[in-house]
Coordinates of C-alpha atoms in Angstrom, one line a residue:
X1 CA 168.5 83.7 154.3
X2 CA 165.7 83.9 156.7
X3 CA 165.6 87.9 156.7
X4 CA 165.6 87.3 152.8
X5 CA 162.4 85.1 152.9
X6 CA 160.4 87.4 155.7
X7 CA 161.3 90.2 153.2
X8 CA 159.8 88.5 150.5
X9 CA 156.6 87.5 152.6
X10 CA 156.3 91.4 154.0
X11 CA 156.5 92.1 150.3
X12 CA 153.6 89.8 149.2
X13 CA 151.7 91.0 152.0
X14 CA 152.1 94.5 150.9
X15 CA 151.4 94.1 147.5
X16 CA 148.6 91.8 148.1
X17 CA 147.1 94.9 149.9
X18 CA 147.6 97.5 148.0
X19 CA 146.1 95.6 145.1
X20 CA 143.1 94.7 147.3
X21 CA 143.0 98.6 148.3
X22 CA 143.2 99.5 144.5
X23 CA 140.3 96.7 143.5
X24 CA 138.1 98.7 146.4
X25 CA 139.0 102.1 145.3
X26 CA 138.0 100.9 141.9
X27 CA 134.8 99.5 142.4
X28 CA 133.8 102.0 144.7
X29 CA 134.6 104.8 141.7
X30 CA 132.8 102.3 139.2
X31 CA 129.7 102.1 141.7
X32 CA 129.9 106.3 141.9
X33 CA 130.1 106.0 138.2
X34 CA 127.2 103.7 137.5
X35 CA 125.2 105.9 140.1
X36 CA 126.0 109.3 138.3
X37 CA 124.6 107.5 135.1
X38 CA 121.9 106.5 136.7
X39 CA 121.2 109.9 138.0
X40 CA 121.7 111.6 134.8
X41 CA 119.1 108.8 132.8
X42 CA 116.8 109.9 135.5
X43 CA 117.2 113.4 134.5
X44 CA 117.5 113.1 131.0
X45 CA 114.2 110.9 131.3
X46 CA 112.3 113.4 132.9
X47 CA 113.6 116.1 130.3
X48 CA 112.6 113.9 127.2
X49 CA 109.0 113.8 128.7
X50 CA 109.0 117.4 129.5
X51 CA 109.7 117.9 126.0
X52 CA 107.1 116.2 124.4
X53 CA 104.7 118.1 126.5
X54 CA 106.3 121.4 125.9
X55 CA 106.0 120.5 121.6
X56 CA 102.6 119.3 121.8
X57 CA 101.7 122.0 123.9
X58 CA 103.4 124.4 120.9
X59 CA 100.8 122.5 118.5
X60 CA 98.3 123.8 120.6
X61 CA 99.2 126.8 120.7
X62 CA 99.8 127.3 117.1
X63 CA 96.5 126.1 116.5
X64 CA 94.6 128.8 118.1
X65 CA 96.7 131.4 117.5
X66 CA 98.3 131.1 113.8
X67 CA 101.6 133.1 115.2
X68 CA 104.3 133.6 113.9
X69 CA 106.6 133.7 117.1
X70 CA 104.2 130.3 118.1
X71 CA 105.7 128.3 114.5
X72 CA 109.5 129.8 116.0
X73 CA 108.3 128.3 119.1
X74 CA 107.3 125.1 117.6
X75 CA 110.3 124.0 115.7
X76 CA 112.5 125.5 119.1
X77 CA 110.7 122.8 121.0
X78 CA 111.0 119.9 118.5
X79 CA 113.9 120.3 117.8
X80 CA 114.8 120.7 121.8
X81 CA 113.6 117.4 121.6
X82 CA 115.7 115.5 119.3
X83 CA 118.4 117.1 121.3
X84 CA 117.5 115.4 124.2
X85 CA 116.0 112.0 123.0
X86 CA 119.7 111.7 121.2
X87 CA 121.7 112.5 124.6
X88 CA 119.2 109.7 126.3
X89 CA 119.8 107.5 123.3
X90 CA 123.7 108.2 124.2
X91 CA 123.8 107.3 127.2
X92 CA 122.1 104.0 126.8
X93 CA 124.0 102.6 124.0
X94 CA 127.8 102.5 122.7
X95 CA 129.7 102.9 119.4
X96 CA 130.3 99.0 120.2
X97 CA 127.1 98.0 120.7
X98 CA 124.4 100.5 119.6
X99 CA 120.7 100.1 120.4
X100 CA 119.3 99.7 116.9
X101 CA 115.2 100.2 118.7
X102 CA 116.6 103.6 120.0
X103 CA 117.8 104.8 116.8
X104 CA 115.5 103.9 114.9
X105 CA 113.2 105.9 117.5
X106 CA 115.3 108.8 116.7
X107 CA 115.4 108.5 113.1
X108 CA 111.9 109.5 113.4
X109 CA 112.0 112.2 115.7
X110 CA 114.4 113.5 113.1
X111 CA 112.0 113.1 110.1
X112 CA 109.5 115.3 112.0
X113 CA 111.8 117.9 113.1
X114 CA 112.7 118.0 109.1
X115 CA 109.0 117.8 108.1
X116 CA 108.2 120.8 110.9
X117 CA 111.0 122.9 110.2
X118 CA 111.2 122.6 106.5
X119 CA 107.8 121.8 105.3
X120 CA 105.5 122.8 107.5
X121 CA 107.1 126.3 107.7
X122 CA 108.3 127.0 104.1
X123 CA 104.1 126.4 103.4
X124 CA 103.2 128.9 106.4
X125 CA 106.0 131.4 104.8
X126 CA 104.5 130.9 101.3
X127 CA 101.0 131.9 102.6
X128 CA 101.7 135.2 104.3
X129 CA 102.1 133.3 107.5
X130 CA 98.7 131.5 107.7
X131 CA 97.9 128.0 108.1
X132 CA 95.6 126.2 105.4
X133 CA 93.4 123.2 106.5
X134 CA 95.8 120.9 105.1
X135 CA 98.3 122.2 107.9
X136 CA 95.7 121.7 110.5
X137 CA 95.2 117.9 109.9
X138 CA 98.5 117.6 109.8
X139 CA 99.4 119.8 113.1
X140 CA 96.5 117.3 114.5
X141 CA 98.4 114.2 113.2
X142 CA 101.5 115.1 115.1
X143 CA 100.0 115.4 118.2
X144 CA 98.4 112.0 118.2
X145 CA 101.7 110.8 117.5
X146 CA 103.7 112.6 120.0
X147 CA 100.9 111.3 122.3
X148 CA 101.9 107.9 121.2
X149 CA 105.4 108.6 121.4
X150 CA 105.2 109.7 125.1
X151 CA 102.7 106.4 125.7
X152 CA 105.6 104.2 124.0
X153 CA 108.6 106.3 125.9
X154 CA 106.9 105.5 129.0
X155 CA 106.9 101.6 128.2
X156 CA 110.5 101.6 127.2
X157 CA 112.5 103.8 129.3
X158 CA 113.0 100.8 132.1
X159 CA 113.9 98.6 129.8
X160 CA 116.3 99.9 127.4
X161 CA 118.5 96.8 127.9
X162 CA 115.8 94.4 126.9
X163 CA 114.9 96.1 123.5
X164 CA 118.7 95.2 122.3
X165 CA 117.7 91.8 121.9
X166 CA 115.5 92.1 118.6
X167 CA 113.4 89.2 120.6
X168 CA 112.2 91.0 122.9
X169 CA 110.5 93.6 120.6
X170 CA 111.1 97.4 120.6
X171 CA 107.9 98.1 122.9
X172 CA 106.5 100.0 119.8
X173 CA 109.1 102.5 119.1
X174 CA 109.6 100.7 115.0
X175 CA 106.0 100.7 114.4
X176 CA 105.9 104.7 116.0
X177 CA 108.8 105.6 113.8
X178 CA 106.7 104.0 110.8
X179 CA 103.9 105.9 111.5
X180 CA 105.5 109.5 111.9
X181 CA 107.5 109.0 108.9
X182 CA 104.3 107.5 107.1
X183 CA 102.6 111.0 108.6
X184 CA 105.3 113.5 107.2
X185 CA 105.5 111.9 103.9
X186 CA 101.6 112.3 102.8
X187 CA 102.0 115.9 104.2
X188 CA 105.0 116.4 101.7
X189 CA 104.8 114.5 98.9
X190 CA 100.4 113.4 98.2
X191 CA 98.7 115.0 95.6
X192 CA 96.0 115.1 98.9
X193 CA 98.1 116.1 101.7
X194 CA 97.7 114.0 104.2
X195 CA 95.6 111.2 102.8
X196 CA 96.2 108.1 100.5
X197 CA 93.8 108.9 97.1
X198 CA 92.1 105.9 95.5
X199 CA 94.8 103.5 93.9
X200 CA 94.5 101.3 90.6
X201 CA 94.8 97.1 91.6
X202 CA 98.2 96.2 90.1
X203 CA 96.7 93.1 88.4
X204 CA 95.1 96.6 86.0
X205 CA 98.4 98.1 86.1
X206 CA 100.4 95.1 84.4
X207 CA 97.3 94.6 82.0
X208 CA 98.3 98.8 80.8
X209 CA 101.8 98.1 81.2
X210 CA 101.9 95.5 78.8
X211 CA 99.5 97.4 76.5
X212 CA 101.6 100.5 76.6
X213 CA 104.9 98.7 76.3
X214 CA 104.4 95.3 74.0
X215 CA 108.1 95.4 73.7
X216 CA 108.3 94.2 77.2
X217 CA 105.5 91.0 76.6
X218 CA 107.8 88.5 75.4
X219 CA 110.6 89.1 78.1
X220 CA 112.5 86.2 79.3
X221 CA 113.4 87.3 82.4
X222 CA 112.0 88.2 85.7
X223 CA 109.4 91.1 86.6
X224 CA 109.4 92.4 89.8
X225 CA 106.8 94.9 91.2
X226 CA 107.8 97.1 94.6
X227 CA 105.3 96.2 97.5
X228 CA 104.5 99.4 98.6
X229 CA 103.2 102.2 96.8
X230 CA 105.5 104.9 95.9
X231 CA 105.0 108.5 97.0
X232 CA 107.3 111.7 95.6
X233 CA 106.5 115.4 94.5
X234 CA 102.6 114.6 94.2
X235 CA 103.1 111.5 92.2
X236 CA 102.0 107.6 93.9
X237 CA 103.7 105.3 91.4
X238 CA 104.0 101.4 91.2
X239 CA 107.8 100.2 90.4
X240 CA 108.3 98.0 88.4
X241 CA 111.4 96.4 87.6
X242 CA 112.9 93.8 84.7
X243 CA 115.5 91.3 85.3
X244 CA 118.1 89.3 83.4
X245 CA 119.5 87.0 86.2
X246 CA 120.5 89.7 88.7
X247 CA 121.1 92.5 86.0
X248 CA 118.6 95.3 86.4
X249 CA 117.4 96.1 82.6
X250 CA 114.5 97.9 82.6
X251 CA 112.6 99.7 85.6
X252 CA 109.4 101.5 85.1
X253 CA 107.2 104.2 87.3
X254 CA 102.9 103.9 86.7
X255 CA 101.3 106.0 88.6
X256 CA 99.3 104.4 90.6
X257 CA 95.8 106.7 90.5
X258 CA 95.6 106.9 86.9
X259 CA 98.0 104.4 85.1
X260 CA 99.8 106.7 83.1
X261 CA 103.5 106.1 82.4
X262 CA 106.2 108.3 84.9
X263 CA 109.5 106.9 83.9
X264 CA 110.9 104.3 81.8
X265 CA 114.6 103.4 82.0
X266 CA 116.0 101.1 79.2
X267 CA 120.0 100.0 81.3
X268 CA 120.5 97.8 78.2
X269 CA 123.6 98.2 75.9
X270 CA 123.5 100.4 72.7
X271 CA 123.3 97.8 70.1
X272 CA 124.1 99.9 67.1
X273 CA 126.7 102.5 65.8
X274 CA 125.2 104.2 63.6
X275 CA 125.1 107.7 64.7
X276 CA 121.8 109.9 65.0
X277 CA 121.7 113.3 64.6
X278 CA 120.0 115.7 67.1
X279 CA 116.7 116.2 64.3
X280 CA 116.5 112.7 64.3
X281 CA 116.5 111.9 67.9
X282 CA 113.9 114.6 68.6
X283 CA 111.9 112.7 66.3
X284 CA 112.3 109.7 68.4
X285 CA 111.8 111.3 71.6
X286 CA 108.6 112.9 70.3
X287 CA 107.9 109.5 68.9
X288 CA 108.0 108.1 71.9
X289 CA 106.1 110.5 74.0
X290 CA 103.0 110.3 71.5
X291 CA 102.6 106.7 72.1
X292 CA 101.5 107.6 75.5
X293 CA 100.2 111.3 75.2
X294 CA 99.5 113.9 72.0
X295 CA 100.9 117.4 72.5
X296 CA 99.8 119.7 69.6
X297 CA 102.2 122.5 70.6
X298 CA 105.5 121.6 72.9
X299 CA 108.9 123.9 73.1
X300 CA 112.0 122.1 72.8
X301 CA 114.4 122.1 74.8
X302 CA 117.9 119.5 74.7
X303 CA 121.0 119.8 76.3
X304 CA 124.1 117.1 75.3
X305 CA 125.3 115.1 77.8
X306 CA 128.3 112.3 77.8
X307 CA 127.7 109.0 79.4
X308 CA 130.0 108.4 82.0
X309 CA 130.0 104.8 81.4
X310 CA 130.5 104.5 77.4
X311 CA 131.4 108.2 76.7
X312 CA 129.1 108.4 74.0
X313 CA 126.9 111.5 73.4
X314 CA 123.2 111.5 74.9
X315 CA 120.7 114.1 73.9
X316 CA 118.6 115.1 77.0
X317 CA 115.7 116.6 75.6
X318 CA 113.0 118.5 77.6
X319 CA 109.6 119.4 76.2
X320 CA 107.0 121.6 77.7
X321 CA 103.7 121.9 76.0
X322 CA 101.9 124.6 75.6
X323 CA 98.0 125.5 75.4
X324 CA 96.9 129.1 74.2
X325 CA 100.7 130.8 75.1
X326 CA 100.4 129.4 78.1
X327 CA 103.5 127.1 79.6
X328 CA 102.3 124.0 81.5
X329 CA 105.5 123.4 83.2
X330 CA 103.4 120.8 85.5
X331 CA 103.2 118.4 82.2
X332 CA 106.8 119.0 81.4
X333 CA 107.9 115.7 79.2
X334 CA 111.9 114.5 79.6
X335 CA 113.8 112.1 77.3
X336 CA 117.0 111.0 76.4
X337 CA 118.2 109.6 73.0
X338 CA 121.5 107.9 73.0
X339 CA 123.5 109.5 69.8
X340 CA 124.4 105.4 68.9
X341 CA 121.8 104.0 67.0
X342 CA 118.5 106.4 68.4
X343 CA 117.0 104.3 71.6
X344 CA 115.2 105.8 74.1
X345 CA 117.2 105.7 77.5
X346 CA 115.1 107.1 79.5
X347 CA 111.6 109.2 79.8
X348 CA 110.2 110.9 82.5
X349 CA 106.9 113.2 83.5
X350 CA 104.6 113.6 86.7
X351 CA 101.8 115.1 85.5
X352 CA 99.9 114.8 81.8
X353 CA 96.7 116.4 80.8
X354 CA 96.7 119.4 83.0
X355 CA 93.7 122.1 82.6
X356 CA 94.6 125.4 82.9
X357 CA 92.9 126.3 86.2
X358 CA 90.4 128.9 86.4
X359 CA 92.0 131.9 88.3
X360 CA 90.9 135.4 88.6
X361 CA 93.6 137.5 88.8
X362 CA 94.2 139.5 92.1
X363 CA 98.2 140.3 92.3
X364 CA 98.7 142.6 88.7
X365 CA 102.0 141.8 87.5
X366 CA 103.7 145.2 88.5
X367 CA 102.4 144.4 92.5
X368 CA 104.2 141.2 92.2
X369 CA 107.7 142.8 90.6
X370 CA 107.6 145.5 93.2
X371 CA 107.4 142.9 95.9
X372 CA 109.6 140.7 94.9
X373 CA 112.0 143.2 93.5
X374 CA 115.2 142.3 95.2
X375 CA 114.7 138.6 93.8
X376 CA 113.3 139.8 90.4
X377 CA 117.1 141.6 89.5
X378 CA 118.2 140.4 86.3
X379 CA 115.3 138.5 85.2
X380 CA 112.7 139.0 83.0
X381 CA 109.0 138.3 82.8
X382 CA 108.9 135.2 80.5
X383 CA 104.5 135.0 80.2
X384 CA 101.9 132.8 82.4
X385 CA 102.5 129.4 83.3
X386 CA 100.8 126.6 85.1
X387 CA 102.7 124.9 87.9
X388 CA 102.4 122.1 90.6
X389 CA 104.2 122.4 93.2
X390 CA 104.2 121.4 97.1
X391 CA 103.4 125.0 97.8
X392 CA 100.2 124.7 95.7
X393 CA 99.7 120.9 97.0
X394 CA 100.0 119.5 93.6
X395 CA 97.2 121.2 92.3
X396 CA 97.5 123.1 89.3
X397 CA 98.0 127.2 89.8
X398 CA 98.6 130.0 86.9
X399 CA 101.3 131.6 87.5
X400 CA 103.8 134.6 86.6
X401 CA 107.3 133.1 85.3
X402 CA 110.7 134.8 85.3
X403 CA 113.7 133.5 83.9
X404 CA 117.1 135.1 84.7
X405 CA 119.1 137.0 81.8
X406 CA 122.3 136.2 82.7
X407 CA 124.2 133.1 80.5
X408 CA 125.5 131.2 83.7
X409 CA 122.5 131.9 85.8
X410 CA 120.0 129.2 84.8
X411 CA 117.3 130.0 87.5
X412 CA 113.5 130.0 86.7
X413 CA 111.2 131.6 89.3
X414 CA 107.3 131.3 89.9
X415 CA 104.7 133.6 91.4
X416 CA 101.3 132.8 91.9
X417 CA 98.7 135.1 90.0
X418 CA 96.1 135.2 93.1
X419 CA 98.3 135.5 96.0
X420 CA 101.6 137.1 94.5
X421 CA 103.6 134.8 96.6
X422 CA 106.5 132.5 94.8
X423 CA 105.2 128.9 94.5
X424 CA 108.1 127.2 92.4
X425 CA 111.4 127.5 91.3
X426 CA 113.3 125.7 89.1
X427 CA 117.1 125.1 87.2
X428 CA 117.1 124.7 83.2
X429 CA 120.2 123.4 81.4
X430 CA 118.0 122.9 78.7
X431 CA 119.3 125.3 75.4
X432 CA 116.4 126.0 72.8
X433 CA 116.6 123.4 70.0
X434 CA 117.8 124.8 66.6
X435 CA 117.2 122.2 63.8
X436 CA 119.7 122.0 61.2
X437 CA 120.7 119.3 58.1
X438 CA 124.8 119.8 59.0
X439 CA 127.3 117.7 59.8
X440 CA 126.9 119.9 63.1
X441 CA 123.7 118.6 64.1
X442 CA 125.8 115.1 65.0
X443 CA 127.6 115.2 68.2

């Protein structure tokens, strides 16, 4: 009995130590562990700084030069650092608890890799590899923010754990992330790259609103207009949005420099069955568009679609006009008819009242077929049009146009009269309209 019990005691003993021994071994490995983190943040630290000198000293570069292998160089280095700001942003967060401040940080480090990559070189490709003015403020842009970025990096890297509690602010990194993505989108999307034009009040843009669309005056639900101005493809537009409870039932784009109508959308049910044919809902659609702007010539173009709510039959119809054979695909009108009972779903344009521009020609139309021939297979030359694009900055440019002649291929192409470079392409399920009195014409 006695041998029993020291047995038992030895045992304790034994255990007691090897779980002590364990504990140690544990924490020492969890101390090496920490410490190896440590290390690495320290590393990773210093390479996130060295890259936003290495990409701001690219801008520079770029800048003086107008290099090719210097815009390779540039998007090399911002996207380099992405890569890195995302392994320090791993290291200092996990799937459990992520550091919203840090992402939001690299959200926009990711909108100006995209904006460098994509946009900035797509524009320096379009223009024989040279960089316009507009290019240059925005180059300049970026490195006052990366500038900023390194000041706020700086601020933040020592007290990562801090900025998880949403109290304690994000030592600048929202407002930075703001700023950049605020930087990128007037370089993509202004009618002025770069810049803000003059706005309308929107006191003067409900006073149009209700002028252009007296349907709307006596609504009895609620109107709600977006805070912020709008910005896409070279149009600034107001939203405004109707209400019935918490049904959306009507949302409408103004632009927001000249108070023309962009979009309309009508989410209400059809409330009749008769059915319209398609010469009667062009007449609506055209209808419509005249209460807003008069085209004298337009080409028609419609394609039948089913709604994948009701099944019923819409007309998408598509209307480009024209001045003196020339296509003013910038003013391109787009409205749908539902075939039961005729309303206008919805209408859509960017740009009205576009003047031809003035261009001498410099590229003949056989340099720009020649140069462009491997594109150019299987289309055909389809007359001048007038295009805004962001490769023209939303300004209006003439233009050679190419379609392609093969049925399933509905591909449109664009080259620009002065420099022979493609400025715009675009799809077109739109079929020519051919008017008839049939029991065909109803879908």
């Amino acid at each position: 009995m006695y041998s029993y019990r020291r047995y038992v005691r030895y045992l304790i003993i034994l255990i007691t130590i090897i779980s002590l021994s364990a504990n140690l071994f544990f924490a020492i490995q969890l101390r090496l562990l920490g410490k190896k983190v440590s290390n690495s943040n320290i590393v990773i630290s210093t390479r996130v700084e060295s890259a936003i000198r290495d990409t701001m000293h690219s801008i520079k570069e770029i800048k003086e030069t107008g290099a090719k292998e210097e815009m390779i160089d540039l998007q090399r280095s911002i996207q380099q650092l992405v890569l890195i700001f995302n392994s320090w942003v791993d290291l200092n967060q996990t799937e459990e608890k992520p550091n919203e401040a840090l992402m939001r940080g690299l959200q926009g480090l990711e909108t100006l890799r995209s904006a460098v990559v994509h946009n900035l070189n797509n524009q320096f490709s379009s223009r024989n590899e040279n960089l316009t003015d507009y290019d240059i403020v925005f180059l300049d842009k970026i490195y006052e923010q990366l500038d900023r970025f390194s000041a706020v990096y700086n601020n933040i890297q020592r007290r990562v754990r801090e900025i998880k509690d949403p109290d304690n602010g994000d030592g600048g990194l929202g407002q930075w992330a703001n700023n950049i993505e605020e930087v990128s989108r007037l370089y993509r999307h202004s009618r002025i790259p770069n810049e803000h034009p003059a706005y309308m009040p929107i006191d003067s843009i409900l006073t149009r609103v209700d002028k252009m669309l007296p349907e709307l005056g006596n609504f009895s639900g609620s109107r709600e207009v977006t805070e912020n101005i709008q910005i896409r493809d070279g149009v600034h537009y107001y939203e405004i949005n109707y209400y019935i409870e918490d049904d959306l039932v009507y949302s409408i784009w103004i632009d927001a420099v000249n108070g023309f109508l962009r979009q309309f959308e009508d989410y209400t049910a059809d409330v009749k069955d008769t059915l319209v044919s398609k010469d009667e809902a062009s007449e609506i659609a055209k209808k419509f568009i005249n209460r807003f702007e008069s085209y004298e010539q337009m080409i028609d173009g419609v394609s039948a679609i089913t709604d994948e709510n009701t099944k019923n039959t819409i007309y998408a119809f598509q209307f480009i006009p024209t001045l003196d054979d020339i296509t003013m695909i910038s003013d391109i009108v787009k409205v749908n008819v539902s075939s039961h009972g005729g309303k206008v779903i919805k209408y859509s344009n960017n740009f009205n009242g576009t003047v031809v521009p003035m261009s001498e020609v410099v590229v003949s139309l056989e340099d720009v077929e020649q140069k462009h021939s491997e594109q150019l297979l299987d289309m055909k030359y389809n007359g001048i049009a007038v295009v805004r694009s962001f490769y023209t900055h939303y300004r209006p440019v003439a233009t050679y146009s190419y379609q392609s002649t093969k049925k399933e291929d509905i591909r449109k192409l664009y080259f620009d009269i002065v420099t022979g470079n493609q400025v715009y392409e675009a799809y077109s399920i739109y079929e020519p309209v051919s008017y008839m009195s049939t029991e065909e014409n109803y879908q």
